[in-house]
Tab-separated table of C-alpha atoms in Angstrom:
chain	number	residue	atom	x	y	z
I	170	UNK	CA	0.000	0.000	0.000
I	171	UNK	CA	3.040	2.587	0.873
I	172	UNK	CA	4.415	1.626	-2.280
I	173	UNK	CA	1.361	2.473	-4.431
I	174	UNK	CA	0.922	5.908	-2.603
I	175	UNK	CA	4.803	6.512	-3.599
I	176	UNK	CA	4.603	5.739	-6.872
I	177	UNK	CA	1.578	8.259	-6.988
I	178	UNK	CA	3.387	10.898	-5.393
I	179	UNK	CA	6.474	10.290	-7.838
I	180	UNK	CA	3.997	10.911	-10.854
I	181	UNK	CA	2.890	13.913	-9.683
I	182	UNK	CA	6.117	14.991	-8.773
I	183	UNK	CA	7.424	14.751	-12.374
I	184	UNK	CA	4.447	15.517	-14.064
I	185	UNK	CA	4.937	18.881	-11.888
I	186	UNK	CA	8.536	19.353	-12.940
I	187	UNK	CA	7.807	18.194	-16.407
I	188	UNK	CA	5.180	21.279	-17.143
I	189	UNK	CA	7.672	23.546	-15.483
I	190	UNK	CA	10.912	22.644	-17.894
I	191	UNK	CA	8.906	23.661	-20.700
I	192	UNK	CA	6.305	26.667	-19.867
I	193	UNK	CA	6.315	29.355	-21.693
I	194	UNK	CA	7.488	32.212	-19.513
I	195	UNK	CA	10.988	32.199	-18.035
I	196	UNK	CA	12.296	34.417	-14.952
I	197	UNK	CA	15.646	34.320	-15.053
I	198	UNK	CA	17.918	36.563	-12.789
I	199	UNK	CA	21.169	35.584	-13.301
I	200	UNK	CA	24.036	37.926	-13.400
I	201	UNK	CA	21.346	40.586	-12.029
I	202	UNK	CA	19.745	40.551	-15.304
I	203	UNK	CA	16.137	39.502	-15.177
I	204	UNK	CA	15.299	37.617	-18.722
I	205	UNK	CA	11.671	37.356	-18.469
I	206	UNK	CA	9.816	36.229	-21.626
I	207	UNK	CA	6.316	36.426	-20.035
I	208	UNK	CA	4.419	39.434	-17.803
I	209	UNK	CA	5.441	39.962	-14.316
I	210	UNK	CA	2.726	42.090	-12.984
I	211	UNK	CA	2.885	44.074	-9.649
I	212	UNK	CA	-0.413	44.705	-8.551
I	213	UNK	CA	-0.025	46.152	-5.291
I	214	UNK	CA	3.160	47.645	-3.459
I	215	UNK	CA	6.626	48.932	-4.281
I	216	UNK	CA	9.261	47.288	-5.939
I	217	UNK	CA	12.561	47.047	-3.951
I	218	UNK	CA	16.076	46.270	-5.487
I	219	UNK	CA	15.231	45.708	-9.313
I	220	UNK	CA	18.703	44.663	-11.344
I	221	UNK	CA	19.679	47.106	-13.902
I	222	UNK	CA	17.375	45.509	-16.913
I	223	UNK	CA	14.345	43.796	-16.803
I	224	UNK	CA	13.006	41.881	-19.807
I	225	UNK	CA	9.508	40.607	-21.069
I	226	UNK	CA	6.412	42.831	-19.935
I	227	UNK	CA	6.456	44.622	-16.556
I	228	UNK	CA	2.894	45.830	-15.844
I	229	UNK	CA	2.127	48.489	-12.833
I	230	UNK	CA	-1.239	47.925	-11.858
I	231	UNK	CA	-2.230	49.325	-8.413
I	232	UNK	CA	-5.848	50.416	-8.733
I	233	UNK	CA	-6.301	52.476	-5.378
I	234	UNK	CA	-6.573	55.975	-6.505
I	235	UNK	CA	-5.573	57.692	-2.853
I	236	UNK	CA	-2.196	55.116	-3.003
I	237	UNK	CA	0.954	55.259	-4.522
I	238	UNK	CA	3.317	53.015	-6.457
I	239	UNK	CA	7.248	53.560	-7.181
I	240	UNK	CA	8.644	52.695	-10.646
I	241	UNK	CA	12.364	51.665	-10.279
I	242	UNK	CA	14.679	53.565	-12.873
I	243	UNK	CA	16.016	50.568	-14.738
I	244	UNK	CA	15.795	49.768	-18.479
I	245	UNK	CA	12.584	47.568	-19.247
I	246	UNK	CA	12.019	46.071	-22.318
I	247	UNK	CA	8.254	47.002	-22.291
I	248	UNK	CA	6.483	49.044	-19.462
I	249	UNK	CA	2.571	49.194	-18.864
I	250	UNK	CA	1.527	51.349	-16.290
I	251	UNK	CA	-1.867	51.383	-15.848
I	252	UNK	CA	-5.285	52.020	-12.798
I	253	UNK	CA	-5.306	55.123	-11.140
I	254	UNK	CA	-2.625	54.898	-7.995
I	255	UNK	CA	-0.046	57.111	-8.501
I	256	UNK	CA	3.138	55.748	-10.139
I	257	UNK	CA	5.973	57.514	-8.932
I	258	UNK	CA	9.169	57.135	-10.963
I	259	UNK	CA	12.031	56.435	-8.236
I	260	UNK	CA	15.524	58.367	-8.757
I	261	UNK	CA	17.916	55.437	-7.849
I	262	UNK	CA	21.777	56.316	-8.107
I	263	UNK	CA	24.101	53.739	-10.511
I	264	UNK	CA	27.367	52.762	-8.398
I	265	UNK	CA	29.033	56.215	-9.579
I	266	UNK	CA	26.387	58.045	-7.524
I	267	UNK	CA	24.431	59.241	-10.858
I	268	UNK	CA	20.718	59.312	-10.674
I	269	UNK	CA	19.742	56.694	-13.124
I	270	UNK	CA	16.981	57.174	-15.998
I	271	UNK	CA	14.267	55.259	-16.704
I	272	UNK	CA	14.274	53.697	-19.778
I	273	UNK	CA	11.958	51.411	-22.283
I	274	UNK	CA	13.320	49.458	-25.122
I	275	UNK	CA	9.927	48.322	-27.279
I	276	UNK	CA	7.230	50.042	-25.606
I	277	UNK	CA	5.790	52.652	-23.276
I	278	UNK	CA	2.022	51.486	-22.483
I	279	UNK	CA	0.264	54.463	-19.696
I	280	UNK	CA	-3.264	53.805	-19.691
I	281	UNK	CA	-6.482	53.950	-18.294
I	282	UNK	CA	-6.664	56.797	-15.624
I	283	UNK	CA	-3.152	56.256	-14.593
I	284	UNK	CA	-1.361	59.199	-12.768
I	285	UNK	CA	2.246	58.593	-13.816
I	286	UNK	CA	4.316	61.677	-12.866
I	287	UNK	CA	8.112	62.511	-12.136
I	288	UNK	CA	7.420	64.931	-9.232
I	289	UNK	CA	7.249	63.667	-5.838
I	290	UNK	CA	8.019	65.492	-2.468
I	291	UNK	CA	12.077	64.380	-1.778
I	292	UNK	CA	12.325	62.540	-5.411
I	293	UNK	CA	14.249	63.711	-8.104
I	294	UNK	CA	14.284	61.255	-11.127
I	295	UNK	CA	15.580	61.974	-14.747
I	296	UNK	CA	13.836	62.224	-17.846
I	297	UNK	CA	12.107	58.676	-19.312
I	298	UNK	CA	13.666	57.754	-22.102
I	299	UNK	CA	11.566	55.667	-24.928
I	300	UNK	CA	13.659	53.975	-27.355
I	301	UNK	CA	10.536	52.292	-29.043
I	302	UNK	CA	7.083	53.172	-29.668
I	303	UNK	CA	5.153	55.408	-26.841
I	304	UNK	CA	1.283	54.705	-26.110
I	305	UNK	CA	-0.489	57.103	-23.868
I	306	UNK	CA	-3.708	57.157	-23.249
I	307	UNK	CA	-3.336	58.723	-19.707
I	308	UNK	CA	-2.027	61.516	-17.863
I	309	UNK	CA	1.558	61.917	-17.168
I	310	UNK	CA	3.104	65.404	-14.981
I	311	UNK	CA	6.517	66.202	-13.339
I	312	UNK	CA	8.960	68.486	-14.455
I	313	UNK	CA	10.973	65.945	-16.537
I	314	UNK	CA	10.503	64.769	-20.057
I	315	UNK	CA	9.364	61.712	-21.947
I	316	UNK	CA	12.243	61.296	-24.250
I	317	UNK	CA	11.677	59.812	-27.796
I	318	UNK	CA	14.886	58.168	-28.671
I	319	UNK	CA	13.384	56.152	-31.941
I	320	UNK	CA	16.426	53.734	-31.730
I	321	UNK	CA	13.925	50.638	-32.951
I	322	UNK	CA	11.184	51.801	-34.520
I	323	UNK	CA	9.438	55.153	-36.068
I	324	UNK	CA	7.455	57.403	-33.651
C-alpha cells in the first residue's frame, strides 16, 4: 500500500517538474539581469532592489486611486503602467552616484486613468527615455521629459 501511494506521489512529482521545464514564460535573474519572456505584474506595493534591466512585460497595476506606487529607474524592455494609484518614478543612483533614468526598449504602455508623474516630495528622477514606440492614453506630470529616442522603430 506505501508503495502504491509513492509511486503516486512520484507521478505527480514529475508531471509537476515536467510542465515547469517547458512553460512558456521564463524568470531568469542571473548575473542581475532579469530575462523574463512572459508578464510579471505588480499589482499592489513597491518594488525594492530591481537589477539594472528587466526583460519581457512589466505591468504596474495598483488600482487604489488615494495610493501610490514607485517605478524603479532601470531599463525595461516594455512598461505598462496602468489604474489610477499614482506611479511615482524612483531616482535610484548607478554605483558612480548618478541618478539613473528610466528607460523602455519596445514600448511605453500608460493607460487607463493612470497618474504617472516625475514629481514627488524628496524625489528627483531623470527624464524617461523611450527607445521604441510610446502609447499614452493617460495623464503623465513632473517636471521631466518623456524622451523619444526612436532607436527601434518610427514614432
Amino acid at each position: 500500500m506505501i508503495n502504491k501511494y509513492l509511486h503516486i506521489v512520484l507521478i505527480i512529482i514529475i508531471s509537476v517538474i515536467t510542465n515547469n521545464l517547458y512553460s512558456q514564460e521564463t524568470l531568469d535573474n542571473t548575473g542581475g539581469k532579469i530575462n523574463n519572456t512572459g508578464t510579471i505584474r505588480i499589482k499592489q506595493g513597491s518594488v525594492k532592489e530591481m537589477p539594472d534591466t528587466i526583460g519581457g512585460r512589466v505591468e504596474f497595476t495598483q488600482t487604489r486611486a488615494a495610493s501610490q506606487q514607485l517605478i524603479p529607474n532601470v531599463v525595461y524592455n516594455q512598461l505598462v503602467i496602468s489604474n489610477s494609484a499614482r506611479k511615482i518614478i524612483k531616482d535610484e543612483k548607478n554605483s558612480n552616484g548618478v541618478i539613473r533614468t528610466l528607460t523602455v526598449l519596445d514600448s511605453l504602455i500608460v493607460r487607463d486613468t493612470s497618474n504617472f508623474t516625475t514629481r514627488w516630495t524628496d524625489m528627483f528622477p531623470e527624464d524617461v527615455h523611450a527607445k521604441g514606440a510610446v502609447k499614452n492614453t493617460a495623464k503623465y506630470t513632473g517636471p521631466k521629459s518623456v524622451v523619444l529616442n526612436s532607436e527601434t522603430k518610427e514614432q
